[in-house]
Short mmCIF file of C-alpha atoms and ligand atoms in Angstrom, two decimals:
data_model
loop_
_atom_site.label_atom_id
_atom_site.label_comp_id
_atom_site.label_asym_id
_atom_site.label_seq_id
_atom_site.Cartn_x
_atom_site.Cartn_y
_atom_site.Cartn_z
CA MET A 1 36.16 -67.02 -42.94
CA LEU A 2 34.39 -68.98 -40.30
CA SER A 3 31.49 -69.01 -38.54
CA GLN A 4 31.59 -68.50 -34.21
CA LYS A 5 29.66 -72.00 -34.42
CA THR A 6 31.97 -73.89 -36.48
CA ILE A 7 35.01 -72.66 -34.76
CA ASP A 8 32.61 -74.35 -31.54
CA ILE A 9 32.38 -77.06 -33.23
CA VAL A 10 35.24 -78.26 -34.59
CA LYS A 11 37.41 -77.11 -31.09
CA SER A 12 34.98 -78.63 -29.03
CA THR A 13 35.09 -82.03 -31.25
CA ALA A 14 38.57 -81.61 -31.35
CA PRO A 15 39.62 -84.13 -28.77
CA ILE A 16 37.18 -86.62 -29.57
CA LEU A 17 39.20 -86.88 -32.85
CA GLU A 18 42.46 -86.72 -31.12
CA THR A 19 41.73 -89.93 -29.11
CA HIS A 20 40.68 -91.09 -32.02
CA GLY A 21 43.98 -90.46 -34.06
CA VAL A 22 45.62 -92.84 -35.29
CA ALA A 23 41.73 -95.35 -35.93
CA ILE A 24 40.90 -91.79 -38.39
CA THR A 25 43.50 -91.42 -39.70
CA THR A 26 45.18 -95.41 -40.42
CA TYR A 27 41.33 -95.79 -42.23
CA PHE A 28 41.55 -91.89 -44.08
CA TYR A 29 45.07 -93.58 -45.93
CA LYS A 30 43.72 -96.49 -46.10
CA THR A 31 41.19 -96.03 -48.74
CA MET A 32 42.51 -92.84 -49.92
CA PHE A 33 45.20 -95.26 -51.59
CA GLU A 34 41.92 -97.81 -52.60
CA ALA A 35 40.43 -94.77 -54.41
CA HIS A 36 44.27 -92.69 -56.10
CA PRO A 37 46.62 -96.17 -55.73
CA GLU A 38 48.79 -92.99 -57.98
CA LEU A 39 48.82 -91.08 -54.71
CA LEU A 40 51.40 -93.98 -53.14
CA ASN A 41 53.53 -93.01 -55.84
CA ILE A 42 54.35 -89.74 -53.54
CA PHE A 43 54.22 -90.96 -50.16
CA ASN A 44 56.68 -92.79 -48.66
CA HIS A 45 56.08 -96.71 -47.61
CA ALA A 46 58.76 -97.35 -45.55
CA ASN A 47 56.87 -94.23 -43.46
CA GLN A 48 52.90 -95.91 -43.69
CA SER A 49 54.35 -99.30 -42.63
CA GLN A 50 55.02 -98.51 -39.56
CA GLY A 51 52.26 -95.63 -38.35
CA ARG A 52 55.07 -92.83 -38.11
CA GLN A 53 53.18 -90.44 -41.24
CA GLN A 54 50.03 -91.44 -39.68
CA THR A 55 50.71 -89.83 -36.15
CA ALA A 56 52.03 -87.08 -37.59
CA LEU A 57 49.13 -85.85 -39.74
CA ALA A 58 47.05 -86.47 -37.68
CA ASN A 59 48.90 -84.71 -34.64
CA THR A 60 48.68 -81.85 -37.43
CA VAL A 61 45.20 -81.66 -38.01
CA TYR A 62 44.95 -81.75 -34.71
CA ALA A 63 47.32 -78.98 -33.26
CA ALA A 64 45.16 -77.13 -36.43
CA ALA A 65 42.10 -77.49 -35.51
CA LYS A 66 42.82 -76.17 -31.31
CA HIS A 67 44.31 -72.64 -33.07
CA ILE A 68 41.75 -72.97 -36.17
CA ASP A 69 40.77 -69.41 -35.10
CA GLN A 70 43.92 -68.51 -34.27
CA LEU A 71 46.46 -70.33 -37.18
CA GLU A 72 49.36 -67.42 -37.74
CA VAL A 73 50.47 -69.65 -34.26
CA LEU A 74 51.13 -72.47 -36.51
CA LEU A 75 52.95 -71.13 -39.53
CA PRO A 76 56.53 -71.90 -38.10
CA ALA A 77 55.27 -75.69 -38.03
CA VAL A 78 53.60 -74.78 -41.12
CA LYS A 79 56.41 -74.02 -42.82
CA GLN A 80 58.31 -76.86 -42.60
CA ILE A 81 56.11 -79.37 -43.88
CA ALA A 82 55.89 -76.70 -46.50
CA HIS A 83 59.43 -77.23 -47.08
CA LYS A 84 58.32 -81.31 -47.38
CA HIS A 85 55.38 -81.20 -49.16
CA ARG A 86 57.04 -78.70 -52.26
CA SER A 87 60.14 -80.79 -52.31
CA LEU A 88 57.66 -83.98 -53.05
CA ALA A 89 55.70 -81.54 -55.85
CA ILE A 90 52.39 -82.01 -53.29
CA LYS A 91 50.04 -80.04 -55.49
CA PRO A 92 46.56 -77.32 -55.23
CA GLU A 93 44.81 -80.54 -56.50
CA HIS A 94 45.98 -82.86 -54.18
CA TYR A 95 44.50 -81.23 -51.24
CA PRO A 96 40.32 -81.66 -52.08
CA ILE A 97 41.09 -85.60 -52.08
CA VAL A 98 42.51 -85.85 -49.00
CA GLY A 99 40.05 -83.54 -47.55
CA GLU A 100 37.46 -86.11 -48.24
CA TYR A 101 38.94 -88.87 -46.94
CA LEU A 102 40.04 -87.73 -44.07
CA LEU A 103 36.22 -86.68 -43.50
CA LYS A 104 34.82 -89.65 -44.78
CA ALA A 105 37.42 -91.70 -42.31
CA ILE A 106 36.33 -88.91 -38.65
CA LYS A 107 32.22 -91.01 -40.62
CA GLY A 108 33.65 -94.47 -40.10
CA VAL A 109 34.96 -94.23 -37.17
CA LEU A 110 33.16 -92.43 -34.93
CA GLY A 111 29.75 -93.55 -36.50
CA ASP A 112 26.98 -91.69 -34.81
CA GLY A 113 28.75 -89.25 -33.25
CA ALA A 114 29.35 -87.66 -36.10
CA THR A 115 26.85 -85.84 -37.07
CA ASP A 116 26.18 -83.87 -39.92
CA GLU A 117 27.20 -80.51 -38.48
CA VAL A 118 30.24 -82.13 -36.50
CA ILE A 119 30.90 -83.62 -40.13
CA ALA A 120 30.48 -80.02 -42.08
CA ALA A 121 32.27 -78.54 -39.27
CA TRP A 122 35.26 -80.11 -40.09
CA GLY A 123 34.81 -79.19 -43.94
CA GLU A 124 35.71 -75.96 -43.60
CA ALA A 125 37.45 -75.85 -41.49
CA TYR A 126 39.92 -79.00 -43.44
CA GLY A 127 39.89 -76.11 -46.11
CA VAL A 128 40.26 -73.65 -44.18
CA ILE A 129 43.84 -75.54 -43.25
CA ALA A 130 44.41 -76.64 -46.10
CA GLN A 131 44.82 -72.89 -48.13
CA VAL A 132 47.18 -72.23 -44.85
CA PHE A 133 49.45 -74.36 -46.55
CA ILE A 134 48.47 -73.24 -50.55
CA ASP A 135 49.43 -70.03 -49.47
CA VAL A 136 52.61 -71.35 -47.96
CA GLU A 137 53.70 -73.37 -51.47
CA LYS A 138 52.78 -71.28 -53.83
CA GLU A 139 55.42 -68.60 -52.84
CA MET A 140 57.88 -71.86 -52.02
CA TYR A 141 57.10 -72.85 -55.60
CA ASP A 142 57.81 -69.80 -57.20
CA ALA A 143 61.35 -69.34 -55.07
CA ALA A 144 62.26 -72.81 -56.27
CA GLU A 145 61.98 -71.75 -59.87
CA GLN A 146 62.65 -68.35 -60.17
CA GLN A 147 66.24 -68.85 -58.57
CA PRO A 148 69.39 -68.95 -61.61
CA ASN A 149 68.83 -72.19 -62.96
CA GLY A 150 66.21 -73.26 -60.25
CA TRP A 151 62.89 -75.12 -61.00
CA LYS A 152 59.29 -76.09 -59.99
CA ASP A 153 59.33 -79.80 -59.72
CA PHE A 154 61.47 -82.51 -60.52
CA LYS A 155 63.95 -83.04 -62.41
CA GLU A 156 66.67 -85.55 -64.28
CA PHE A 157 69.27 -86.07 -62.89
CA TYR A 158 72.74 -87.55 -63.50
CA ILE A 159 75.01 -89.48 -61.29
CA ASP A 160 78.63 -88.48 -62.03
CA LYS A 161 80.66 -89.30 -59.00
CA LYS A 162 80.24 -92.25 -56.28
CA VAL A 163 82.06 -91.97 -53.91
CA GLU A 164 82.70 -94.70 -50.80
CA GLU A 165 83.27 -92.60 -47.44
CA SER A 166 83.07 -95.16 -44.31
CA SER A 167 81.92 -98.25 -44.30
CA VAL A 168 78.80 -97.56 -44.40
CA ILE A 169 78.34 -94.10 -45.64
CA THR A 170 78.55 -93.25 -49.62
CA SER A 171 79.08 -90.14 -51.93
CA PHE A 172 76.98 -89.38 -55.07
CA TYR A 173 77.54 -86.39 -56.96
CA LEU A 174 74.42 -85.60 -58.98
CA LYS A 175 74.44 -83.38 -62.15
CA ALA A 176 71.82 -81.83 -64.27
CA LYS A 177 70.69 -83.72 -66.85
CA ASP A 178 71.02 -80.45 -69.40
CA GLY A 179 73.81 -79.17 -68.22
CA SER A 180 73.30 -76.99 -66.06
CA PRO A 181 75.45 -75.86 -63.52
CA ALA A 182 73.37 -76.90 -59.57
CA PRO A 183 70.96 -73.52 -57.89
CA ALA A 184 72.30 -72.47 -54.56
CA TYR A 185 71.27 -73.32 -51.02
CA LEU A 186 70.82 -73.07 -47.90
CA PRO A 187 74.20 -75.58 -46.14
CA GLY A 188 71.66 -77.87 -44.25
CA GLN A 189 68.93 -77.89 -46.66
CA TYR A 190 67.37 -81.43 -48.38
CA ILE A 191 66.57 -82.07 -51.98
CA THR A 192 64.25 -84.97 -52.89
CA ILE A 193 65.33 -87.91 -54.70
CA ARG A 194 62.55 -89.48 -56.60
CA THR A 195 63.48 -93.19 -59.03
CA ALA A 196 60.97 -96.36 -60.42
CA ILE A 197 62.95 -99.75 -57.96
CA PRO A 198 62.93 -102.32 -60.26
CA GLY A 199 60.12 -105.00 -59.20
CA GLU A 200 58.08 -102.10 -57.58
CA GLU A 201 54.88 -100.83 -58.36
CA PHE A 202 55.07 -97.61 -58.03
CA LEU A 203 57.82 -94.40 -57.27
CA VAL A 204 59.60 -93.79 -54.33
CA ASN A 205 60.94 -90.26 -52.59
CA ARG A 206 63.65 -90.04 -50.51
CA GLN A 207 65.32 -86.50 -48.99
CA TYR A 208 69.01 -86.40 -48.39
CA SER A 209 70.20 -83.41 -47.18
CA LEU A 210 72.62 -81.50 -49.11
CA SER A 211 76.39 -82.33 -47.55
CA GLN A 212 79.32 -79.74 -49.21
CA ALA A 213 78.51 -76.73 -49.44
CA PRO A 214 77.06 -74.68 -52.39
CA GLY A 215 78.59 -73.03 -55.02
CA SER A 216 79.64 -76.87 -57.35
CA ASN A 217 78.23 -77.44 -60.31
CA ALA A 218 76.67 -80.54 -58.41
CA PHE A 219 74.88 -81.83 -55.32
CA ARG A 220 76.55 -84.43 -53.68
CA ILE A 221 73.94 -86.32 -51.24
CA SER A 222 76.20 -88.70 -48.70
CA VAL A 223 73.45 -92.21 -48.44
CA LYS A 224 74.24 -94.63 -45.07
CA LYS A 225 73.05 -98.67 -46.01
CA GLU A 226 70.97 -99.83 -44.21
CA ALA A 227 70.60 -103.79 -43.26
CA ASP A 228 69.55 -105.44 -46.08
CA HIS A 229 65.16 -106.17 -45.10
CA ASP A 230 64.91 -102.87 -43.65
CA PRO A 231 61.82 -100.67 -44.83
CA LYS A 232 63.95 -97.23 -44.12
CA GLY A 233 66.81 -98.55 -46.16
CA LYS A 234 64.81 -100.05 -49.50
CA VAL A 235 65.68 -97.16 -51.30
CA SER A 236 69.02 -95.67 -49.70
CA ASN A 237 69.77 -99.40 -50.01
CA PHE A 238 68.92 -99.36 -53.97
CA LEU A 239 71.13 -96.22 -54.91
CA HIS A 240 73.90 -98.24 -53.05
CA ASP A 241 73.67 -101.24 -54.73
CA GLY A 242 71.20 -100.57 -58.14
CA LEU A 243 72.49 -97.55 -59.53
CA ASN A 244 75.94 -96.82 -60.54
CA GLU A 245 77.33 -93.68 -62.48
CA GLY A 246 76.02 -92.21 -64.96
CA ASP A 247 72.45 -93.37 -64.25
CA THR A 248 69.04 -91.10 -63.82
CA ILE A 249 67.60 -90.25 -61.44
CA GLU A 250 65.13 -86.89 -60.39
CA VAL A 251 65.94 -84.23 -58.16
CA SER A 252 64.26 -81.15 -56.58
CA ALA A 253 65.54 -78.24 -55.86
CA PRO A 254 66.84 -77.92 -52.79
CA ALA A 255 63.96 -77.02 -49.19
CA GLY A 256 64.00 -77.30 -45.89
CA ASP A 257 64.38 -75.29 -42.49
CA PHE A 258 67.46 -76.26 -41.08
CA TYR A 259 70.36 -74.32 -42.01
CA LEU A 260 72.89 -72.30 -40.69
CA GLU A 261 71.75 -68.70 -40.43
CA LYS A 262 74.56 -65.96 -40.86
CA GLY A 263 76.39 -64.76 -37.58
CA SER A 264 79.12 -63.49 -35.27
CA ARG A 265 78.72 -65.90 -32.97
CA PRO A 266 80.28 -69.12 -32.19
CA VAL A 267 78.69 -72.01 -34.01
CA ALA A 268 78.28 -76.03 -32.50
CA LEU A 269 78.10 -78.55 -35.47
CA ILE A 270 77.62 -81.50 -33.47
CA GLY A 271 76.46 -85.36 -35.76
CA GLY A 272 75.87 -88.45 -34.90
CA GLY A 273 76.01 -91.76 -37.51
CA VAL A 274 74.96 -89.86 -41.50
CA GLY A 275 72.88 -87.30 -39.10
CA VAL A 276 76.94 -85.47 -39.62
CA THR A 277 75.53 -84.71 -43.49
CA PRO A 278 74.10 -81.17 -43.07
CA MET A 279 76.69 -80.46 -40.62
CA MET A 280 78.89 -80.81 -43.49
CA ALA A 281 78.22 -78.32 -45.58
CA MET A 282 77.93 -76.01 -42.71
CA LEU A 283 81.37 -76.69 -42.15
CA GLY A 284 82.47 -76.19 -45.15
CA THR A 285 80.10 -73.32 -45.61
CA ILE A 286 81.53 -71.63 -43.05
CA ALA A 287 85.80 -71.89 -43.97
CA ALA A 288 84.41 -70.10 -46.91
CA GLU A 289 82.43 -67.90 -46.07
CA GLU A 290 82.77 -66.94 -42.38
CA PRO A 291 86.09 -68.45 -41.49
CA SER A 292 87.70 -66.23 -38.44
CA ARG A 293 84.14 -67.39 -36.38
CA LYS A 294 84.86 -69.79 -33.38
CA THR A 295 83.26 -73.37 -35.14
CA VAL A 296 83.07 -76.03 -33.29
CA PHE A 297 82.34 -79.06 -34.89
CA ILE A 298 81.70 -83.54 -32.75
CA GLN A 299 81.42 -85.77 -34.35
CA ALA A 300 80.21 -89.35 -33.15
CA ALA A 301 79.85 -92.60 -35.33
CA ARG A 302 79.53 -96.02 -34.27
CA ASN A 303 82.99 -96.64 -34.87
CA LYS A 304 86.54 -95.54 -36.86
CA GLU A 305 85.61 -97.93 -39.76
CA ALA A 306 82.17 -96.56 -39.82
CA HIS A 307 83.62 -92.80 -39.64
CA ALA A 308 83.07 -90.69 -42.78
CA PHE A 309 84.45 -87.38 -43.60
CA GLY A 310 87.61 -87.62 -41.09
CA SER A 311 89.74 -85.90 -43.31
CA GLU A 312 88.01 -83.64 -45.44
CA ALA A 313 86.69 -82.37 -41.92
CA ALA A 314 89.57 -82.03 -40.94
CA SER A 315 90.70 -79.92 -43.67
CA LEU A 316 87.54 -77.33 -42.89
CA VAL A 317 88.46 -77.06 -40.10
CA SER A 318 92.12 -76.19 -40.05
CA GLN A 319 90.82 -73.23 -42.63
CA LEU A 320 89.34 -71.21 -40.04
CA THR A 321 90.56 -69.09 -37.46
CA ASP A 322 89.52 -70.70 -34.40
CA GLY A 323 87.52 -74.56 -35.66
CA LYS A 324 88.12 -77.16 -33.51
CA VAL A 325 87.19 -80.49 -34.03
CA PHE A 326 86.17 -83.90 -31.52
CA THR A 327 85.28 -87.33 -32.27
CA ALA A 328 83.14 -90.15 -30.13
CA TYR A 329 82.98 -93.35 -31.30
CA GLU A 330 80.53 -95.68 -29.79
CA GLU A 331 82.89 -97.92 -29.40
CA LYS A 332 87.06 -98.54 -30.08
CA LYS A 333 87.46 -101.93 -32.71
CA ASN A 334 91.05 -101.49 -31.71
CA ASP A 335 93.60 -99.45 -29.41
CA SER A 336 94.99 -98.07 -32.25
CA ASP A 337 90.85 -95.59 -32.73
CA VAL A 338 91.94 -92.76 -31.75
CA CYS A 339 89.10 -90.10 -30.76
CA ASP A 340 87.71 -87.86 -28.61
CA VAL A 341 85.28 -89.95 -26.89
CA THR A 342 84.35 -93.78 -26.08
CA GLY A 343 80.72 -94.23 -26.04
CA TYR A 344 78.05 -91.54 -25.86
CA ILE A 345 78.81 -87.42 -26.14
CA SER A 346 77.45 -86.55 -22.49
CA LYS A 347 76.85 -83.23 -20.50
CA ASP A 348 80.39 -82.89 -18.98
CA PHE A 349 81.82 -82.90 -22.68
CA LEU A 350 79.64 -80.82 -24.24
CA ASN A 351 79.91 -78.31 -21.20
CA GLU A 352 83.32 -78.07 -21.80
CA VAL A 353 83.89 -77.78 -25.51
CA ILE A 354 81.41 -75.65 -26.37
CA ASP A 355 81.33 -72.16 -25.81
CA SER A 356 78.08 -71.04 -23.45
CA ASN A 357 77.00 -68.47 -26.39
CA SER A 358 76.45 -70.80 -29.79
CA ILE A 359 74.08 -71.38 -31.56
CA CYS A 360 74.77 -74.86 -32.16
CA TYR A 361 73.33 -77.41 -35.15
CA VAL A 362 72.38 -80.65 -33.82
CA CYS A 363 71.08 -83.90 -36.67
CA GLY A 364 71.21 -87.73 -36.30
CA PRO A 365 68.77 -90.43 -35.33
CA VAL A 366 65.69 -89.81 -33.72
CA PRO A 367 68.12 -90.81 -30.09
CA PHE A 368 71.53 -89.38 -30.37
CA MET A 369 69.30 -85.87 -31.03
CA ARG A 370 67.10 -86.36 -28.25
CA ALA A 371 70.20 -87.00 -25.76
CA VAL A 372 72.27 -83.79 -26.72
CA VAL A 373 68.93 -81.36 -26.79
CA GLN A 374 68.33 -83.12 -23.88
CA HIS A 375 72.08 -82.10 -21.95
CA LEU A 376 71.96 -78.72 -24.20
CA THR A 377 68.63 -77.19 -22.46
CA ALA A 378 70.52 -79.42 -19.48
CA LEU A 379 73.48 -76.15 -20.15
CA GLY A 380 71.13 -74.02 -19.97
CA PHE A 381 70.94 -73.12 -23.28
CA ASP A 382 67.81 -71.71 -25.25
CA ALA A 383 65.39 -73.57 -27.18
CA GLN A 384 66.00 -71.30 -29.74
CA ASP A 385 69.51 -71.88 -30.06
CA VAL A 386 69.46 -75.45 -30.14
CA LYS A 387 68.09 -75.97 -34.01
CA TYR A 388 68.40 -79.85 -35.10
CA GLU A 389 67.07 -81.29 -38.09
CA PHE A 390 64.66 -85.13 -38.17
CA PHE A 391 64.84 -88.22 -40.32
CA GLY A 392 61.26 -89.36 -41.00
CA PRO A 393 58.49 -87.10 -39.52
CA ALA A 394 59.04 -84.41 -37.01
CA MET A 395 56.63 -85.65 -34.72
CA ALA A 396 59.09 -88.21 -33.64
CA LEU A 397 61.41 -86.23 -31.34
CA GLN A 398 58.21 -85.67 -28.61
CA ALA A 399 57.15 -89.25 -29.31
C1 LIG B 10 54.33 -84.86 -45.08
C2 LIG B 10 50.59 -83.01 -42.53
C3 LIG B 10 48.20 -82.20 -46.50
C4 LIG B 10 51.72 -86.08 -48.57
C5 LIG B 10 53.74 -84.81 -43.85
C6 LIG B 10 53.58 -84.47 -42.93
C7 LIG B 10 52.89 -84.09 -41.91
C8 LIG B 10 51.65 -83.51 -42.58
C9 LIG B 10 52.84 -83.17 -40.55
C10 LIG B 10 54.99 -84.41 -42.12
C11 LIG B 10 55.96 -84.05 -42.02
C12 LIG B 10 57.31 -84.05 -42.12
O1 LIG B 10 57.81 -85.02 -42.71
O2 LIG B 10 58.30 -83.52 -41.49
C13 LIG B 10 49.86 -82.72 -43.90
C14 LIG B 10 48.56 -81.75 -43.23
C15 LIG B 10 48.17 -81.70 -44.78
C16 LIG B 10 48.42 -82.18 -45.43
C17 LIG B 10 48.13 -80.98 -41.83
C18 LIG B 10 46.38 -80.69 -44.86
C19 LIG B 10 45.96 -79.88 -44.51
C20 LIG B 10 48.80 -83.55 -47.64
C21 LIG B 10 48.45 -83.82 -48.91
C22 LIG B 10 48.96 -84.73 -50.11
C23 LIG B 10 50.03 -84.48 -48.41
C24 LIG B 10 47.96 -83.27 -50.16
C25 LIG B 10 49.98 -85.20 -50.78
C26 LIG B 10 48.18 -85.84 -51.40
C27 LIG B 10 52.85 -85.95 -47.67
C28 LIG B 10 53.62 -86.49 -48.31
C29 LIG B 10 54.50 -86.51 -47.14
C30 LIG B 10 54.40 -85.38 -46.27
C31 LIG B 10 53.76 -87.35 -49.30
C32 LIG B 10 55.66 -86.87 -46.87
C33 LIG B 10 55.88 -88.21 -46.28
C34 LIG B 10 55.40 -89.62 -46.48
O3 LIG B 10 55.64 -89.94 -47.83
O4 LIG B 10 55.33 -90.81 -45.27
N1 LIG B 10 52.02 -83.76 -43.71
N2 LIG B 10 49.77 -82.68 -44.92
N3 LIG B 10 50.18 -83.82 -47.65
N4 LIG B 10 53.03 -84.52 -46.62
FE1 LIG B 10 51.57 -83.69 -45.64
#
């Protein structure tokens, strides 16, 4: 229990830390990784080099500090982060390390502005915030381990099959090396892949949405190849070019709070680029479990060559009593390329094809999601009926 004095100090200094947010967390990561280079086996180096993780962690700590006397307000945000932490095998013993270097960074950046009293108050507050995460994550670890064929941290899988889905997207079918079937998951959830890349000092981790309905004995992820030297594409490109059928990778149990909810209301699944992957798991689940649910599947791709899953989506939609599929190509390379929208998806188009009573699921690159979410909001959809998944730290859409 924090004293009123501690709460007052933390709340009154939070805006100052906010002003120095990025400086503090940049300092924090630098010194923490110098002292604990082993943590580079967990953190995403591309997020680090782009400053994205810095902003995400800073924003969350300040948001938590502002609500330090009513942390339950933050629980939905904590859960989303905790899913990510759980999928990366973040453990209670990691929290004091982060706490130590965060306090040192506050002191280092603010200098005399951070008195011993202020540092002590933030130390206490961090302890309370960290405990909320640790408790939520413990429940998630227990649930992952206790479910049939579940496990706690990482488990060895092998690539059973690689299937090219388009000029840029390839699917990987992953089977557990111990022969056990893939556990159940919610359509829309992701797994973390951990692997070593030859020549790299540290392990790399990346999250990929599962791209088919649960119930098969394998996980399927579908990965986009990025430009050769794009740091964001390091792991995806290694999967494409460096790993083959039979190779081993480590996989964490499915995680994430973006998933299709069962129900009778119509559904709109809207995927852009490789963001179509969780939509495929959702569509497959509707076809298998709720085939009479009214469903609209909208897929945006750069062009016909980059359009993955065209025939699979059409086949799944054909199993529905009231399903429709629409395709948008940013550009048409040939006149013979058939699509419903050329260019970007507009508000009018969404208005025309989506039932106003729908629950909408959106996934894709940030500009795509921002545009689609804005259109849906302008059309009067309630925020709670527009669900979206981020690639990368969750703050990106608000930036
Ligand atoms: C991701 C906050 C503790 C490692 C994140 C994200 C936030 C966050 C906001 C982005 C979530 C997303 O991508 O959706 C926090 C807060 C913490 C905390 C407020 C303390 C109270 C830790 C600890 C570790 C850790 C103790 C491990 C040493 C990571 C990693 C990611 C992540 C590896 C994934 C993103 C990346 O690799 O750059 N955390 N975190 N976090 N966190 Fe934490």
